[in-house]
Amino acid sequence: MLSAWSRRSGPASLWQARTPAALQIRCQALSSMSASEIRKRFTDYFARNGHARVASANIVPKSDPSLLFTNAGMVPFKQYFMDPRTAPYKLATTVQKCVRAGGKHNDLDQVGYTPRHHTFFEMLGNFSFGAYDKRATIRMAWKFVREELQMPEDMLRVTVLESDHESYDIWKNDIKLDPSRIVRCGPEDNFWSMGSEGPCGPCSEIFWDTKDPRYAVTDDERWLEFWNLVFMQFHRSADGQLTPLAQPCIDTGMGLERVASILQGKTNNFDTDEFQTIIQGVDRLRRVDAALPLDQQAALAHKRIVADHMRASAFLVSEGVHPSNTGRGYVLRRIIRRAVRAGRLLGIDGPVLPALYPSLEAAMGTVYPELAERREYIVGVLRSEEGAFAKTLNKGMALLEGIFASTDHAGTKVVSGGDAFALYDTHGFPVDLTQIIARDNGWTVDVEEFGRIQLQSRKRNQTSWKTESKRQSVAGEIDVKVAEWQAAGVRSRFCGYELDPAQKSAHIPSEIVAFSTLSNGDGLLVIDPCPFYAHGGGQEPDSGSVTVSGHCDTGDAHMFTLKSAVALPNGQATALHLKAVGDKHHMLTTGQLITAAVDMQRRHGSAVHHTATHLLHAALRSVEGDAVKQAGSLVRPDSLRFDFTSSALTDSQLREVERQVNRAALANADIVVSEMPLDEAKRRGAVALFTEKYSPERVRVVEIPNVSMELCSGTHLRSTRTIFPFQIVSEGSIGSGTRRIDAVAGVAASAWLQQQLACARAAARVLDVAKLDQLSEKAQRLSDQNRALRDEAARWLRVAAANAEAVATHATALGAAAVPT
């Protein structure tokens, strides 16, 4: 009996060894359905069956710090599986964008060499949060496969958990599937869980018979799993005990690329329609006269690498991920650089990904309009990173060629971990790229030594690391508690918008609705109503205090200082982090009345700089054009930081931006805040931050009439006058086609200008200048004099060096003459 069908492709070397180039696998094309049609049929089918259509969540998870990327269709719904009562809909269907490249879930090294590994892929899913059971799930899935996709029954098999007799009976007796096509498997294959504890349950998988003549019907390799039906019916505790859930949930996932290969009669996902559109674009970019050291199979693998990485890098950049040397940015950098090197090996001389971008748009732009909407930004980031890598690649290749030619390593043909780390640390050369180049030259890399050296590097600042680790531990506790409160339906009303930032103080009566102590002695609570703004939209959170005037049982009074504030992921409440609760925690009980005091000086500073950020954005778009896109921001009470896509600005452009912001500030325009559906806001011209997801039903619009209109949840001024003066402190590149402006406004700008004036006066005294407007002239004159003196000194040194031998000879002669005879 067939034990199970593997859902994973084997290593690249194994796949290549077992797939002779001349082999043509017989595979029957069914309806030849395009990827776009499959997406539509899937969501249409489940919408007809009562499921809400839910747009794909971001690839960068907004509320799950445990993940680098969204790597499965169920990730956006984790909180609803924990507690179905909190779900805004009981049934949902999605086409979810996913990335597996980095961390535990990393398919990067296999991409291009196997039929089904990808960095970016799409998962079709239908989900139930306590609304239907196994029987309904299996019936709907089978009907979709047989009627919508028209897959013949004799090409299908299913698996069930060996102890899941209910699922077996449904397949056998309800679906009437031949028992020979129902295979019982162990928990290693057919039991799914979110982690070591939490919701979990058995699953049933549907497989397609590839008819690969190399394998018997009982061989795992013959069968392709394309749909996994997960029945979350238990809760696993920390000790491993399984407890039935009061409301079982359903989570299914169908790989779009896999089902497309089945329906289009292909044995490799890269041969399906959307991939082929991109790969044909790769072919058009290649030099036909290039004499490349690649055989046909290697060239095909590199084309597939470029096509896959084009998709992943474009979608990651579209969501605001920037190439860098850490975290998600480092994963993106590896993907881009791997694609560029593959393109170079294929004979593409110019830019690889920017030139290929039109092919990606042709393949997927209809389904994902953001590819066209954000084209200039995405292409700009890709072009900038490719340009930076061109220098790195040339330098790294030269160093590696020196190692390959060295007699020191000729016997072992192993690149040492030290050399690999020097390439990574000094030259930004990813170690996996070093491994690929080494492998292509018949060498290996000592990755164990590389890992040890990298670990030592990370431990050099041990004190700082320990402090950060402790901070992250507390942050982790907060994340867990926030998730628990959200699952439990904790809610509070935010009343902070009702406060005028100009008022001197704000004391709001409120009530504690949830409280928990933290391991470091701090506390976490939710109050209703809540006047404190949480960290969000780039704005730092409010500060202030929570005072218990008289405890309901003891009569004690105490004021607790607010350390930070964080919003629950669903936005329904704000968790307040209190400093040093200690032995006073008994006072913070649910139902206790308190007084919340907001630090209004800090709130006013934040409002000044947040509204100034909107004016700055509008001024940049006015000066540079609508191609300017916000790429991030940070709003503090005493400053602002604004990241945006653009080429470098000239001094005159920066001065014009300042003039426009100050002119708008002095106009003293009233700021209009309103709420409306997202579509209406877009029709009215509101600017949205493309890295954010917005509710289609209601968004908050902040408008400065005739100047700016943006979607924003931050706190703002009532009018613009107190933004004056506005001053840009610095402007520069932060890499990858992205610029950064640091600026100050209002009282903070006045203080900054006073400080600059004091520095100028001090410099004038040192340089003996009577008037400040003469300072630059005097500084230039001194600089010119200094340069002339340096040139003169260098000239005399050259003269001395040229005459050194003659002087030495003369000195020797003098010395000899001085010796008595």
Short mmCIF file of N, CA, C and O in Angstrom, two decimals, residues 491-499 507-513 525-533 545-546 572-576 592-598:
data_model
loop_
_atom_site.label_atom_id
_atom_site.label_comp_id
_atom_site.label_asym_id
_atom_site.label_seq_id
_atom_site.Cartn_x
_atom_site.Cartn_y
_atom_site.Cartn_z
N ARG A 491 -12.16 45.07 23.95
CA ARG A 491 -12.36 46.27 23.14
C ARG A 491 -12.34 47.52 24.02
O ARG A 491 -12.68 47.47 25.21
N SER A 492 -11.95 48.64 23.40
CA SER A 492 -12.08 49.93 24.08
C SER A 492 -12.22 51.01 23.02
O SER A 492 -11.75 50.84 21.88
N ARG A 493 -12.84 52.12 23.38
CA ARG A 493 -13.05 53.21 22.44
C ARG A 493 -11.90 54.20 22.56
O ARG A 493 -11.56 54.64 23.65
N PHE A 494 -11.27 54.54 21.41
CA PHE A 494 -10.22 55.55 21.40
C PHE A 494 -10.86 56.94 21.34
O PHE A 494 -11.59 57.27 20.40
N CYS A 495 -10.60 57.74 22.36
CA CYS A 495 -11.18 59.09 22.42
C CYS A 495 -10.13 60.18 22.21
O CYS A 495 -10.39 61.37 22.42
N GLY A 496 -8.92 59.76 21.79
CA GLY A 496 -7.82 60.71 21.67
C GLY A 496 -8.02 61.76 20.61
O GLY A 496 -7.48 62.87 20.71
N TYR A 497 -8.80 61.44 19.56
CA TYR A 497 -9.03 62.43 18.50
C TYR A 497 -9.84 63.61 19.02
O TYR A 497 -9.82 64.70 18.42
N GLU A 498 -10.55 63.43 20.11
CA GLU A 498 -11.39 64.49 20.64
C GLU A 498 -10.59 65.56 21.38
O GLU A 498 -11.11 66.64 21.69
N LEU A 499 -9.32 65.27 21.68
CA LEU A 499 -8.48 66.22 22.41
C LEU A 499 -7.90 67.24 21.43
O LEU A 499 -7.42 66.89 20.35
N HIS A 507 -7.31 65.18 31.31
CA HIS A 507 -7.54 64.14 32.32
C HIS A 507 -8.88 63.48 32.01
O HIS A 507 -9.93 64.12 32.10
N ILE A 508 -8.83 62.20 31.63
CA ILE A 508 -10.02 61.50 31.14
C ILE A 508 -10.42 60.39 32.12
O ILE A 508 -9.62 59.49 32.39
N PRO A 509 -11.64 60.44 32.67
CA PRO A 509 -12.12 59.32 33.51
C PRO A 509 -12.27 58.06 32.65
O PRO A 509 -12.77 58.11 31.52
N SER A 510 -11.84 56.94 33.19
CA SER A 510 -11.90 55.70 32.42
C SER A 510 -12.01 54.51 33.37
O SER A 510 -12.02 54.66 34.59
N GLU A 511 -12.06 53.31 32.78
CA GLU A 511 -12.23 52.08 33.55
C GLU A 511 -11.32 50.99 32.99
O GLU A 511 -11.16 50.87 31.76
N ILE A 512 -10.70 50.21 33.86
CA ILE A 512 -9.83 49.11 33.43
C ILE A 512 -10.70 47.95 32.95
O ILE A 512 -11.59 47.49 33.66
N VAL A 513 -10.41 47.46 31.73
CA VAL A 513 -11.17 46.32 31.20
C VAL A 513 -10.30 45.07 31.07
O VAL A 513 -10.82 43.97 30.85
N LEU A 525 -2.25 46.99 30.51
CA LEU A 525 -3.69 47.07 30.74
C LEU A 525 -4.39 47.73 29.57
O LEU A 525 -3.77 48.39 28.74
N VAL A 526 -5.70 47.52 29.53
CA VAL A 526 -6.58 48.18 28.57
C VAL A 526 -7.62 48.95 29.35
O VAL A 526 -8.20 48.42 30.31
N ILE A 527 -7.83 50.22 28.96
CA ILE A 527 -8.85 51.03 29.61
C ILE A 527 -9.89 51.47 28.59
O ILE A 527 -9.61 51.54 27.40
N ASP A 528 -11.09 51.74 29.07
CA ASP A 528 -12.18 52.17 28.19
C ASP A 528 -12.94 53.33 28.84
O ASP A 528 -13.46 53.16 29.94
N PRO A 529 -12.98 54.50 28.18
CA PRO A 529 -12.34 54.86 26.91
C PRO A 529 -10.85 55.11 27.10
O PRO A 529 -10.36 55.27 28.23
N CYS A 530 -10.11 55.17 25.97
CA CYS A 530 -8.66 55.34 26.02
C CYS A 530 -8.25 56.58 25.23
O CYS A 530 -8.50 56.65 24.02
N PRO A 531 -7.60 57.57 25.87
CA PRO A 531 -7.18 58.77 25.14
C PRO A 531 -5.77 58.68 24.56
O PRO A 531 -5.34 59.58 23.85
N PHE A 532 -5.03 57.60 24.87
CA PHE A 532 -3.62 57.49 24.47
C PHE A 532 -3.50 56.96 23.05
O PHE A 532 -4.07 55.90 22.72
N TYR A 533 -2.72 57.67 22.23
CA TYR A 533 -2.46 57.21 20.86
C TYR A 533 -1.36 56.17 20.90
O TYR A 533 -0.30 56.37 21.50
N SER A 545 0.10 59.23 32.21
CA SER A 545 -0.02 58.44 33.43
C SER A 545 -1.44 57.94 33.61
O SER A 545 -2.39 58.44 32.99
N VAL A 546 -1.56 56.92 34.46
CA VAL A 546 -2.85 56.37 34.85
C VAL A 546 -2.91 56.44 36.38
O VAL A 546 -2.02 55.92 37.06
N GLN A 572 -9.13 47.27 17.68
CA GLN A 572 -10.30 47.44 18.54
C GLN A 572 -9.95 47.90 19.95
O GLN A 572 -10.86 48.19 20.74
N ALA A 573 -8.66 47.97 20.28
CA ALA A 573 -8.28 48.41 21.63
C ALA A 573 -6.81 48.79 21.61
O ALA A 573 -6.06 48.45 20.68
N THR A 574 -6.38 49.51 22.67
CA THR A 574 -4.99 49.90 22.85
C THR A 574 -4.49 49.35 24.17
O THR A 574 -5.12 49.57 25.22
N ALA A 575 -3.36 48.62 24.14
CA ALA A 575 -2.76 48.09 25.36
C ALA A 575 -1.74 49.09 25.88
O ALA A 575 -0.87 49.56 25.13
N LEU A 576 -1.84 49.46 27.15
CA LEU A 576 -0.97 50.44 27.76
C LEU A 576 0.10 49.73 28.59
O LEU A 576 -0.23 48.92 29.47
N GLN A 592 -11.90 48.63 37.86
CA GLN A 592 -11.43 49.75 38.66
C GLN A 592 -11.50 51.05 37.85
O GLN A 592 -11.09 51.11 36.69
N LEU A 593 -12.04 52.12 38.46
CA LEU A 593 -12.08 53.43 37.81
C LEU A 593 -10.73 54.11 37.97
O LEU A 593 -10.11 54.07 39.03
N ILE A 594 -10.28 54.77 36.90
CA ILE A 594 -8.98 55.45 36.91
C ILE A 594 -9.12 56.80 36.20
O ILE A 594 -10.15 57.08 35.58
N THR A 595 -8.06 57.60 36.27
CA THR A 595 -7.98 58.84 35.50
C THR A 595 -6.76 58.75 34.59
O THR A 595 -5.64 58.53 35.06
N ALA A 596 -6.98 58.91 33.30
CA ALA A 596 -5.89 58.87 32.32
C ALA A 596 -5.46 60.30 32.00
O ALA A 596 -6.29 61.12 31.60
N ALA A 597 -4.18 60.58 32.19
CA ALA A 597 -3.65 61.92 31.91
C ALA A 597 -2.67 61.84 30.75
O ALA A 597 -1.65 61.13 30.82
N VAL A 598 -2.97 62.56 29.69
CA VAL A 598 -2.11 62.57 28.50
C VAL A 598 -1.11 63.72 28.60
O VAL A 598 -1.47 64.84 28.97
#
